[in-house]
Amino acid sequence: MARTAKYFGLVPAGGAGRRFGGKTPKQYAILGAHTVLEHSVQALLADPRVEKVFVVVAQGDSTAESLFEGNLQVKCLPVAGAERANTVLNALNHLLQNFMVNETDWILVHDAARPGLSPIALKTLMDQASEHVVGGLLAVPVADTLKRVVVAEEGEVIAQHTVPRDQLWAAQTPQMFRAQALNMAISECLYKGLALTDDASAIETMGIGPLIVPGHVENMKITQADDLRIVAKLLGLNQENPQ
Ligand SMILES: Nc1ccn([C@@H]2O[C@H](COP(=O)(O)OP(=O)(O)OP(=O)(O)O)[C@@H](O)[C@H]2O)c(=O)n1
Ligand SMILES: C[C@](O)(CO)[C@H](O)COP(=O)(O)O
């Protein structure tokens, strides 16, 4: 008889941080007293149901391994791929093929670049998405008016027209789905050459809508350099002289 489904974190941390710039990839930038990655991993471990967090890094990246040395709740997998979707798929393949997770276990995919995830948002997502047919994700309703633009030859960005925002939400992470379902959905999409910027979009192509659970602004993604200062402010962390 199959055991009860467990919960595992999967943190894609294999990006180069091109938009962030600088020599240190943003997942290893210092935020308060720890790296961005450590904050993001600890945020997942805030819920006792999360058994283990798998941190997926680029081959040869030993930084994460040293950050979590001795922490039995964290395991680093050097199987990151060319894009975020490849990283997630490579990790899922590794975990399933090595029987480290069961096909029906819940996988919480959470960006290493989102250190501000709150325990209550994580709990709400796990409580609600686990009751949904396919799973779900954190997202926040779009509050700004959105413009579709064109970029002129001189580089000027020109508004073409306004995009109705009444049914638009901005996806965050974690995005929580069953291991094998997500594995198959991403694999199918990549085989078809579909570009995936998140995990839910792969599930959506299977014809099932994931549950949206309201997130919070503090869970923003660190993308540009100044985002580190903004997130530090949102989290009330001293960023003047990061340790
Ligand atoms: N090949 C990749 C690309 C991204 N990521 C991870 O996916 C998350 C979200 O991606 P993004 O914010 O785009 O990070 P980068 O790809 O590093 O940023 P950029 O696109 O600016 O290079 C990050 O935690 C990043 O480390 C990954 O694991 N593998
Ligand atoms: C997964 C994600 O954070 C949801 O908004 C986002 O799509 C990641 O995009 P990125 O370009 O890989 O940062």
PDB file of C-alpha atoms and ligand atoms in Angstrom:
ATOM      1  CA  MET A   1       0.000   0.000   0.000  1.00  0.00           C
ATOM      2  CA  ALA A   2       1.464   3.390  -1.028  1.00  0.00           C
ATOM      3  CA  ARG A   3       2.536   5.528   1.922  1.00  0.00           C
ATOM      4  CA  THR A   4       0.947   8.927   2.606  1.00  0.00           C
ATOM      5  CA  ALA A   5       2.266  11.640   0.304  1.00  0.00           C
ATOM      6  CA  LYS A   6       5.151  13.637   1.734  1.00  0.00           C
ATOM      7  CA  TYR A   7       6.231  17.230   1.042  1.00  0.00           C
ATOM      8  CA  PHE A   8       9.647  18.136  -0.372  1.00  0.00           C
ATOM      9  CA  GLY A   9      11.180  21.476  -1.344  1.00  0.00           C
ATOM     10  CA  LEU A  10      12.958  21.879  -4.671  1.00  0.00           C
ATOM     11  CA  VAL A  11      14.951  25.117  -4.930  1.00  0.00           C
ATOM     12  CA  PRO A  12      16.263  25.961  -8.422  1.00  0.00           C
ATOM     13  CA  ALA A  13      19.534  27.782  -7.640  1.00  0.00           C
ATOM     14  CA  GLY A  14      21.470  27.243 -10.839  1.00  0.00           C
ATOM     15  CA  GLY A  15      20.997  30.618 -12.519  1.00  0.00           C
ATOM     16  CA  ALA A  16      23.725  33.115 -13.458  1.00  0.00           C
ATOM     17  CA  GLY A  17      21.860  36.212 -12.273  1.00  0.00           C
ATOM     18  CA  ARG A  18      22.599  38.150 -15.457  1.00  0.00           C
ATOM     19  CA  ARG A  19      20.003  40.880 -14.757  1.00  0.00           C
ATOM     20  CA  PHE A  20      21.324  41.225 -11.195  1.00  0.00           C
ATOM     21  CA  GLY A  21      24.880  41.728 -12.384  1.00  0.00           C
ATOM     22  CA  GLY A  22      28.016  41.596 -10.266  1.00  0.00           C
ATOM     23  CA  LYS A  23      30.466  38.743  -9.764  1.00  0.00           C
ATOM     24  CA  THR A  24      28.446  36.810  -7.165  1.00  0.00           C
ATOM     25  CA  PRO A  25      25.299  35.074  -8.424  1.00  0.00           C
ATOM     26  CA  LYS A  26      22.314  36.665  -6.646  1.00  0.00           C
ATOM     27  CA  GLN A  27      21.421  33.465  -4.756  1.00  0.00           C
ATOM     28  CA  TYR A  28      24.721  33.897  -2.880  1.00  0.00           C
ATOM     29  CA  ALA A  29      24.389  37.647  -2.252  1.00  0.00           C
ATOM     30  CA  ILE A  30      24.285  38.578   1.425  1.00  0.00           C
ATOM     31  CA  LEU A  31      20.879  39.597   2.805  1.00  0.00           C
ATOM     32  CA  GLY A  32      21.122  40.598   6.449  1.00  0.00           C
ATOM     33  CA  ALA A  33      23.223  37.910   8.115  1.00  0.00           C
ATOM     34  CA  HIS A  34      22.844  35.101   5.564  1.00  0.00           C
ATOM     35  CA  THR A  35      22.845  34.462   1.823  1.00  0.00           C
ATOM     36  CA  VAL A  36      19.660  34.887  -0.218  1.00  0.00           C
ATOM     37  CA  LEU A  37      19.678  31.124  -0.777  1.00  0.00           C
ATOM     38  CA  GLU A  38      19.826  30.327   2.942  1.00  0.00           C
ATOM     39  CA  HIS A  39      16.830  32.575   3.580  1.00  0.00           C
ATOM     40  CA  SER A  40      14.856  30.891   0.784  1.00  0.00           C
ATOM     41  CA  VAL A  41      15.684  27.379   1.995  1.00  0.00           C
ATOM     42  CA  GLN A  42      14.904  28.194   5.630  1.00  0.00           C
ATOM     43  CA  ALA A  43      11.609  29.734   4.533  1.00  0.00           C
ATOM     44  CA  LEU A  44      10.573  26.339   3.125  1.00  0.00           C
ATOM     45  CA  LEU A  45      11.710  24.503   6.262  1.00  0.00           C
ATOM     46  CA  ALA A  46       9.516  26.775   8.398  1.00  0.00           C
ATOM     47  CA  ASP A  47       6.674  24.279   7.892  1.00  0.00           C
ATOM     48  CA  PRO A  48       7.342  21.010   9.764  1.00  0.00           C
ATOM     49  CA  ARG A  49       5.631  19.011   7.008  1.00  0.00           C
ATOM     50  CA  VAL A  50       8.494  19.798   4.608  1.00  0.00           C
ATOM     51  CA  GLU A  51      10.700  16.719   4.981  1.00  0.00           C
ATOM     52  CA  LYS A  52      13.737  17.877   3.044  1.00  0.00           C
ATOM     53  CA  VAL A  53      14.773  20.631   0.662  1.00  0.00           C
ATOM     54  CA  PHE A  54      16.713  19.791  -2.493  1.00  0.00           C
ATOM     55  CA  VAL A  55      18.852  22.701  -3.699  1.00  0.00           C
ATOM     56  CA  VAL A  56      19.635  22.406  -7.404  1.00  0.00           C
ATOM     57  CA  VAL A  57      22.901  24.041  -8.423  1.00  0.00           C
ATOM     58  CA  ALA A  58      25.127  24.201 -11.482  1.00  0.00           C
ATOM     59  CA  GLN A  59      27.656  21.404 -11.931  1.00  0.00           C
ATOM     60  CA  GLY A  60      30.832  22.377 -10.121  1.00  0.00           C
ATOM     61  CA  ASP A  61      29.125  24.882  -7.813  1.00  0.00           C
ATOM     62  CA  SER A  62      30.258  23.835  -4.339  1.00  0.00           C
ATOM     63  CA  THR A  63      29.099  26.995  -2.537  1.00  0.00           C
ATOM     64  CA  ALA A  64      25.672  25.682  -1.624  1.00  0.00           C
ATOM     65  CA  GLU A  65      27.185  22.388  -0.418  1.00  0.00           C
ATOM     66  CA  SER A  66      29.384  24.296   2.025  1.00  0.00           C
ATOM     67  CA  LEU A  67      26.546  26.574   3.159  1.00  0.00           C
ATOM     68  CA  PHE A  68      24.400  23.608   4.204  1.00  0.00           C
ATOM     69  CA  GLU A  69      27.136  21.230   5.354  1.00  0.00           C
ATOM     70  CA  GLY A  70      25.851  19.086   8.218  1.00  0.00           C
ATOM     71  CA  ASN A  71      22.234  20.129   7.670  1.00  0.00           C
ATOM     72  CA  LEU A  72      20.397  16.808   7.215  1.00  0.00           C
ATOM     73  CA  GLN A  73      17.262  18.587   5.985  1.00  0.00           C
ATOM     74  CA  VAL A  74      19.037  19.995   2.931  1.00  0.00           C
ATOM     75  CA  LYS A  75      20.606  18.127   0.017  1.00  0.00           C
ATOM     76  CA  CYS A  76      22.350  19.788  -2.920  1.00  0.00           C
ATOM     77  CA  LEU A  77      21.943  18.342  -6.425  1.00  0.00           C
ATOM     78  CA  PRO A  78      24.467  19.561  -9.058  1.00  0.00           C
ATOM     79  CA  VAL A  79      22.079  19.004 -11.984  1.00  0.00           C
ATOM     80  CA  ALA A  80      20.994  22.524 -13.003  1.00  0.00           C
ATOM     81  CA  GLY A  81      20.247  22.966 -16.702  1.00  0.00           C
ATOM     82  CA  ALA A  82      20.353  25.712 -19.317  1.00  0.00           C
ATOM     83  CA  GLU A  83      17.028  27.247 -18.240  1.00  0.00           C
ATOM     84  CA  ARG A  84      15.014  27.159 -15.019  1.00  0.00           C
ATOM     85  CA  ALA A  85      12.637  24.543 -16.480  1.00  0.00           C
ATOM     86  CA  ASN A  86      15.571  22.270 -17.344  1.00  0.00           C
ATOM     87  CA  THR A  87      16.883  22.618 -13.813  1.00  0.00           C
ATOM     88  CA  VAL A  88      13.549  21.607 -12.323  1.00  0.00           C
ATOM     89  CA  LEU A  89      13.126  18.702 -14.740  1.00  0.00           C
ATOM     90  CA  ASN A  90      16.669  17.401 -14.190  1.00  0.00           C
ATOM     91  CA  ALA A  91      16.103  17.474 -10.438  1.00  0.00           C
ATOM     92  CA  LEU A  92      12.729  15.704 -10.676  1.00  0.00           C
ATOM     93  CA  ASN A  93      14.236  13.003 -12.898  1.00  0.00           C
ATOM     94  CA  HIS A  94      17.077  12.496 -10.428  1.00  0.00           C
ATOM     95  CA  LEU A  95      14.765  12.333  -7.409  1.00  0.00           C
ATOM     96  CA  LEU A  96      12.298   9.914  -9.020  1.00  0.00           C
ATOM     97  CA  GLN A  97      14.895   7.656 -10.646  1.00  0.00           C
ATOM     98  CA  ASN A  98      16.771   7.341  -7.351  1.00  0.00           C
ATOM     99  CA  PHE A  99      13.581   6.748  -5.349  1.00  0.00           C
ATOM    100  CA  MET A 100      14.276   9.831  -3.240  1.00  0.00           C
ATOM    101  CA  VAL A 101      10.660  10.901  -3.697  1.00  0.00           C
ATOM    102  CA  ASN A 102       7.507   8.998  -4.619  1.00  0.00           C
ATOM    103  CA  GLU A 103       5.511   9.827  -7.732  1.00  0.00           C
ATOM    104  CA  THR A 104       2.625  11.222  -5.662  1.00  0.00           C
ATOM    105  CA  ASP A 105       4.727  13.227  -3.235  1.00  0.00           C
ATOM    106  CA  TRP A 106       4.150  16.984  -3.252  1.00  0.00           C
ATOM    107  CA  ILE A 107       7.037  19.032  -4.637  1.00  0.00           C
ATOM    108  CA  LEU A 108       7.248  22.709  -3.609  1.00  0.00           C
ATOM    109  CA  VAL A 109       9.326  24.418  -6.285  1.00  0.00           C
ATOM    110  CA  HIS A 110      10.621  27.682  -4.801  1.00  0.00           C
ATOM    111  CA  ASP A 111      12.995  30.160  -6.439  1.00  0.00           C
ATOM    112  CA  ALA A 112      16.287  30.607  -4.607  1.00  0.00           C
ATOM    113  CA  ALA A 113      15.748  34.294  -5.442  1.00  0.00           C
ATOM    114  CA  ARG A 114      12.622  34.615  -3.281  1.00  0.00           C
ATOM    115  CA  PRO A 115      13.946  34.855   0.314  1.00  0.00           C
ATOM    116  CA  GLY A 116      10.904  36.596   1.783  1.00  0.00           C
ATOM    117  CA  LEU A 117       8.383  33.734   1.771  1.00  0.00           C
ATOM    118  CA  SER A 118       6.390  33.867   5.010  1.00  0.00           C
ATOM    119  CA  PRO A 119       5.427  30.827   7.107  1.00  0.00           C
ATOM    120  CA  ILE A 120       1.719  31.690   6.919  1.00  0.00           C
ATOM    121  CA  ALA A 121       1.778  31.960   3.099  1.00  0.00           C
ATOM    122  CA  LEU A 122       3.605  28.623   2.886  1.00  0.00           C
ATOM    123  CA  LYS A 123       1.145  26.975   5.297  1.00  0.00           C
ATOM    124  CA  THR A 124      -1.862  28.338   3.424  1.00  0.00           C
ATOM    125  CA  LEU A 125      -0.491  27.124   0.099  1.00  0.00           C
ATOM    126  CA  MET A 126       0.243  23.637   1.473  1.00  0.00           C
ATOM    127  CA  ASP A 127      -3.138  23.384   3.204  1.00  0.00           C
ATOM    128  CA  GLN A 128      -5.164  24.514   0.207  1.00  0.00           C
ATOM    129  CA  ALA A 129      -3.180  23.219  -2.777  1.00  0.00           C
ATOM    130  CA  SER A 130      -2.956  19.711  -1.274  1.00  0.00           C
ATOM    131  CA  GLU A 131      -6.771  19.613  -1.353  1.00  0.00           C
ATOM    132  CA  HIS A 132      -6.846  20.646  -5.028  1.00  0.00           C
ATOM    133  CA  VAL A 133      -6.962  18.162  -7.906  1.00  0.00           C
ATOM    134  CA  VAL A 134      -3.549  19.149  -9.259  1.00  0.00           C
ATOM    135  CA  GLY A 135      -1.885  21.542  -6.787  1.00  0.00           C
ATOM    136  CA  GLY A 136      -1.314  25.276  -6.842  1.00  0.00           C
ATOM    137  CA  LEU A 137       0.898  28.304  -6.486  1.00  0.00           C
ATOM    138  CA  LEU A 138       1.233  31.600  -4.685  1.00  0.00           C
ATOM    139  CA  ALA A 139       0.385  34.668  -6.763  1.00  0.00           C
ATOM    140  CA  VAL A 140      -0.563  38.313  -6.241  1.00  0.00           C
ATOM    141  CA  PRO A 141      -3.210  40.278  -8.174  1.00  0.00           C
ATOM    142  CA  VAL A 142      -1.783  42.828 -10.602  1.00  0.00           C
ATOM    143  CA  ALA A 143      -2.402  46.325  -9.146  1.00  0.00           C
ATOM    144  CA  ASP A 144      -0.770  48.484 -11.832  1.00  0.00           C
ATOM    145  CA  THR A 145      -2.157  49.335 -15.237  1.00  0.00           C
ATOM    146  CA  LEU A 146      -0.269  47.224 -17.783  1.00  0.00           C
ATOM    147  CA  LYS A 147       0.976  48.464 -21.145  1.00  0.00           C
ATOM    148  CA  ARG A 148       1.994  46.442 -24.158  1.00  0.00           C
ATOM    149  CA  VAL A 149       4.978  48.299 -25.578  1.00  0.00           C
ATOM    150  CA  VAL A 150       7.181  48.542 -28.630  1.00  0.00           C
ATOM    151  CA  VAL A 151      10.835  49.530 -28.485  1.00  0.00           C
ATOM    152  CA  ALA A 152      11.737  52.206 -31.069  1.00  0.00           C
ATOM    153  CA  GLU A 153      15.058  52.124 -32.938  1.00  0.00           C
ATOM    154  CA  GLU A 154      16.543  54.727 -30.623  1.00  0.00           C
ATOM    155  CA  GLY A 155      15.647  52.437 -27.714  1.00  0.00           C
ATOM    156  CA  GLU A 156      12.632  54.453 -26.568  1.00  0.00           C
ATOM    157  CA  VAL A 157       9.937  52.246 -25.031  1.00  0.00           C
ATOM    158  CA  ILE A 158       6.572  53.304 -26.420  1.00  0.00           C
ATOM    159  CA  ALA A 159       3.178  52.246 -25.048  1.00  0.00           C
ATOM    160  CA  GLN A 160       1.074  50.561 -27.757  1.00  0.00           C
ATOM    161  CA  HIS A 161      -2.061  49.817 -25.760  1.00  0.00           C
ATOM    162  CA  THR A 162      -3.311  48.966 -22.293  1.00  0.00           C
ATOM    163  CA  VAL A 163      -3.786  45.317 -21.335  1.00  0.00           C
ATOM    164  CA  PRO A 164      -6.944  44.642 -19.251  1.00  0.00           C
ATOM    165  CA  ARG A 165      -5.714  43.599 -15.788  1.00  0.00           C
ATOM    166  CA  ASP A 166      -8.960  42.427 -14.199  1.00  0.00           C
ATOM    167  CA  GLN A 167      -8.007  38.731 -14.497  1.00  0.00           C
ATOM    168  CA  LEU A 168      -4.234  39.049 -14.219  1.00  0.00           C
ATOM    169  CA  TRP A 169      -2.214  37.766 -11.261  1.00  0.00           C
ATOM    170  CA  ALA A 170       1.580  37.745 -10.952  1.00  0.00           C
ATOM    171  CA  ALA A 171       2.850  34.227 -10.203  1.00  0.00           C
ATOM    172  CA  GLN A 172       5.250  33.711  -7.311  1.00  0.00           C
ATOM    173  CA  THR A 173       6.704  30.547  -5.810  1.00  0.00           C
ATOM    174  CA  PRO A 174       6.389  28.040  -4.204  1.00  0.00           C
ATOM    175  CA  GLN A 175       4.474  26.234  -6.908  1.00  0.00           C
ATOM    176  CA  MET A 176       3.302  22.893  -5.500  1.00  0.00           C
ATOM    177  CA  PHE A 177       2.546  19.850  -7.646  1.00  0.00           C
ATOM    178  CA  ARG A 178       2.818  16.046  -7.500  1.00  0.00           C
ATOM    179  CA  ALA A 179       6.298  14.880  -8.468  1.00  0.00           C
ATOM    180  CA  GLN A 180       5.472  12.629 -11.421  1.00  0.00           C
ATOM    181  CA  ALA A 181       2.730  14.872 -12.804  1.00  0.00           C
ATOM    182  CA  LEU A 182       5.093  17.849 -12.853  1.00  0.00           C
ATOM    183  CA  ASN A 183       7.901  15.732 -14.268  1.00  0.00           C
ATOM    184  CA  MET A 184       5.722  14.576 -17.171  1.00  0.00           C
ATOM    185  CA  ALA A 185       4.210  18.009 -17.807  1.00  0.00           C
ATOM    186  CA  ILE A 186       7.575  19.793 -18.021  1.00  0.00           C
ATOM    187  CA  SER A 187       9.099  16.983 -20.064  1.00  0.00           C
ATOM    188  CA  GLU A 188       6.208  17.109 -22.545  1.00  0.00           C
ATOM    189  CA  CYS A 189       6.410  20.897 -22.886  1.00  0.00           C
ATOM    190  CA  LEU A 190      10.175  20.935 -23.427  1.00  0.00           C
ATOM    191  CA  TYR A 191       9.861  18.118 -25.967  1.00  0.00           C
ATOM    192  CA  LYS A 192       7.342  20.267 -27.856  1.00  0.00           C
ATOM    193  CA  GLY A 193       9.691  23.266 -27.673  1.00  0.00           C
ATOM    194  CA  LEU A 194       7.367  25.281 -25.443  1.00  0.00           C
ATOM    195  CA  ALA A 195       9.102  28.012 -23.403  1.00  0.00           C
ATOM    196  CA  LEU A 196       8.363  27.651 -19.688  1.00  0.00           C
ATOM    197  CA  THR A 197       9.102  30.436 -17.224  1.00  0.00           C
ATOM    198  CA  ASP A 198       7.343  28.714 -14.348  1.00  0.00           C
ATOM    199  CA  ASP A 199       6.131  25.249 -13.329  1.00  0.00           C
ATOM    200  CA  ALA A 200       2.374  25.933 -13.285  1.00  0.00           C
ATOM    201  CA  SER A 201       2.407  26.770 -17.007  1.00  0.00           C
ATOM    202  CA  ALA A 202       3.478  23.189 -17.733  1.00  0.00           C
ATOM    203  CA  ILE A 203       0.609  21.821 -15.657  1.00  0.00           C
ATOM    204  CA  GLU A 204      -1.807  24.236 -17.372  1.00  0.00           C
ATOM    205  CA  THR A 205      -0.922  22.717 -20.773  1.00  0.00           C
ATOM    206  CA  MET A 206      -2.275  19.422 -19.409  1.00  0.00           C
ATOM    207  CA  GLY A 207      -5.671  21.126 -19.279  1.00  0.00           C
ATOM    208  CA  ILE A 208      -5.935  21.439 -15.512  1.00  0.00           C
ATOM    209  CA  GLY A 209      -5.893  24.846 -13.823  1.00  0.00           C
ATOM    210  CA  PRO A 210      -3.731  25.016 -10.680  1.00  0.00           C
ATOM    211  CA  LEU A 211      -5.181  26.700  -7.583  1.00  0.00           C
ATOM    212  CA  ILE A 212      -4.054  30.294  -7.035  1.00  0.00           C
ATOM    213  CA  VAL A 213      -3.342  31.105  -3.383  1.00  0.00           C
ATOM    214  CA  PRO A 214      -2.851  34.812  -2.542  1.00  0.00           C
ATOM    215  CA  GLY A 215       0.810  35.609  -1.852  1.00  0.00           C
ATOM    216  CA  HIS A 216       2.444  38.724  -0.427  1.00  0.00           C
ATOM    217  CA  VAL A 217       4.731  41.469  -1.657  1.00  0.00           C
ATOM    218  CA  GLU A 218       7.619  40.493   0.665  1.00  0.00           C
ATOM    219  CA  ASN A 219       7.889  37.277  -1.398  1.00  0.00           C
ATOM    220  CA  MET A 220       9.067  39.261  -4.433  1.00  0.00           C
ATOM    221  CA  LYS A 221      11.816  37.826  -6.620  1.00  0.00           C
ATOM    222  CA  ILE A 222      15.276  39.362  -6.477  1.00  0.00           C
ATOM    223  CA  THR A 223      15.973  40.053 -10.153  1.00  0.00           C
ATOM    224  CA  GLN A 224      17.717  43.433 -10.519  1.00  0.00           C
ATOM    225  CA  ALA A 225      20.534  44.583  -8.206  1.00  0.00           C
ATOM    226  CA  ASP A 226      18.374  47.107  -6.316  1.00  0.00           C
ATOM    227  CA  ASP A 227      15.863  44.379  -5.440  1.00  0.00           C
ATOM    228  CA  LEU A 228      18.243  43.187  -2.706  1.00  0.00           C
ATOM    229  CA  ARG A 229      17.920  46.544  -0.885  1.00  0.00           C
ATOM    230  CA  ILE A 230      14.153  46.549  -1.404  1.00  0.00           C
ATOM    231  CA  VAL A 231      13.698  43.024  -0.030  1.00  0.00           C
ATOM    232  CA  ALA A 232      15.947  43.836   2.945  1.00  0.00           C
ATOM    233  CA  LYS A 233      13.729  46.831   3.712  1.00  0.00           C
ATOM    234  CA  LEU A 234      10.546  44.770   3.327  1.00  0.00           C
ATOM    235  CA  LEU A 235      11.933  42.143   5.712  1.00  0.00           C
ATOM    236  CA  GLY A 236      13.318  44.692   8.174  1.00  0.00           C
ATOM    237  CA  LEU A 237      16.869  43.397   7.741  1.00  0.00           C
ATOM    238  CA  ASN A 238      19.933  45.583   8.259  1.00  0.00           C
ATOM    239  CA  GLN A 239      21.580  45.799   4.869  1.00  0.00           C
ATOM    240  CA  GLU A 240      23.912  48.718   5.619  1.00  0.00           C
ATOM    241  CA  ASN A 241      26.806  46.481   6.649  1.00  0.00           C
ATOM    242  CA  PRO A 242      25.768  42.963   5.640  1.00  0.00           C
ATOM    243  CA  GLN A 243      27.772  40.451   7.695  1.00  0.00           C
TER     244      GLN A 243
HETATM  245  N1  LIG B   1      19.198  27.679 -15.649  1.00  0.00           N
HETATM  246  C1  LIG B   1      18.614  28.170 -14.534  1.00  0.00           C
HETATM  247  C2  LIG B   1      18.071  29.483 -14.497  1.00  0.00           C
HETATM  248  C3  LIG B   1      17.491  29.940 -13.316  1.00  0.00           C
HETATM  249  N2  LIG B   1      17.479  29.106 -12.240  1.00  0.00           N
HETATM  250  C4  LIG B   1      16.907  29.568 -10.989  1.00  0.00           C
HETATM  251  O1  LIG B   1      15.543  29.933 -11.181  1.00  0.00           O
HETATM  252  C5  LIG B   1      15.214  31.000 -10.280  1.00  0.00           C
HETATM  253  C6  LIG B   1      14.498  32.124 -11.014  1.00  0.00           C
HETATM  254  O2  LIG B   1      15.265  32.471 -12.139  1.00  0.00           O
HETATM  255  P1  LIG B   1      15.834  33.967 -12.421  1.00  0.00           P
HETATM  256  O3  LIG B   1      15.308  34.920 -11.414  1.00  0.00           O
HETATM  257  O4  LIG B   1      15.663  34.257 -13.862  1.00  0.00           O
HETATM  258  O5  LIG B   1      17.382  33.760 -12.088  1.00  0.00           O
HETATM  259  P2  LIG B   1      18.573  33.854 -13.128  1.00  0.00           P
HETATM  260  O6  LIG B   1      18.287  32.990 -14.308  1.00  0.00           O
HETATM  261  O7  LIG B   1      19.814  33.598 -12.339  1.00  0.00           O
HETATM  262  O8  LIG B   1      18.514  35.406 -13.538  1.00  0.00           O
HETATM  263  P3  LIG B   1      18.844  36.014 -15.006  1.00  0.00           P
HETATM  264  O9  LIG B   1      17.701  35.559 -15.880  1.00  0.00           O
HETATM  265  O10 LIG B   1      18.831  37.489 -14.718  1.00  0.00           O
HETATM  266  O11 LIG B   1      20.176  35.483 -15.401  1.00  0.00           O
HETATM  267  C7  LIG B   1      16.505  31.480  -9.642  1.00  0.00           C
HETATM  268  O12 LIG B   1      16.531  31.047  -8.291  1.00  0.00           O
HETATM  269  C8  LIG B   1      17.592  30.823 -10.471  1.00  0.00           C
HETATM  270  O13 LIG B   1      18.749  30.491  -9.699  1.00  0.00           O
HETATM  271  C9  LIG B   1      18.003  27.821 -12.285  1.00  0.00           C
HETATM  272  O14 LIG B   1      17.981  27.089 -11.278  1.00  0.00           O
HETATM  273  N3  LIG B   1      18.548  27.361 -13.432  1.00  0.00           N
HETATM  274  C1  LIG B   2       8.894  31.190 -11.479  1.00  0.00           C
HETATM  275  C2  LIG B   2       8.676  32.677 -11.431  1.00  0.00           C
HETATM  276  O1  LIG B   2       9.328  33.211 -10.296  1.00  0.00           O
HETATM  277  C3  LIG B   2       7.196  32.959 -11.341  1.00  0.00           C
HETATM  278  O2  LIG B   2       6.952  34.332 -11.466  1.00  0.00           O
HETATM  279  C4  LIG B   2       9.259  33.394 -12.663  1.00  0.00           C
HETATM  280  O3  LIG B   2       8.579  32.961 -13.825  1.00  0.00           O
HETATM  281  C5  LIG B   2      10.734  33.132 -12.806  1.00  0.00           C
HETATM  282  O4  LIG B   2      11.168  33.840 -13.965  1.00  0.00           O
HETATM  283  P1  LIG B   2      12.726  34.009 -14.208  1.00  0.00           P
HETATM  284  O5  LIG B   2      12.888  34.799 -15.468  1.00  0.00           O
HETATM  285  O6  LIG B   2      13.263  32.591 -14.313  1.00  0.00           O
HETATM  286  O7  LIG B   2      13.239  34.736 -13.020  1.00  0.00           O
END
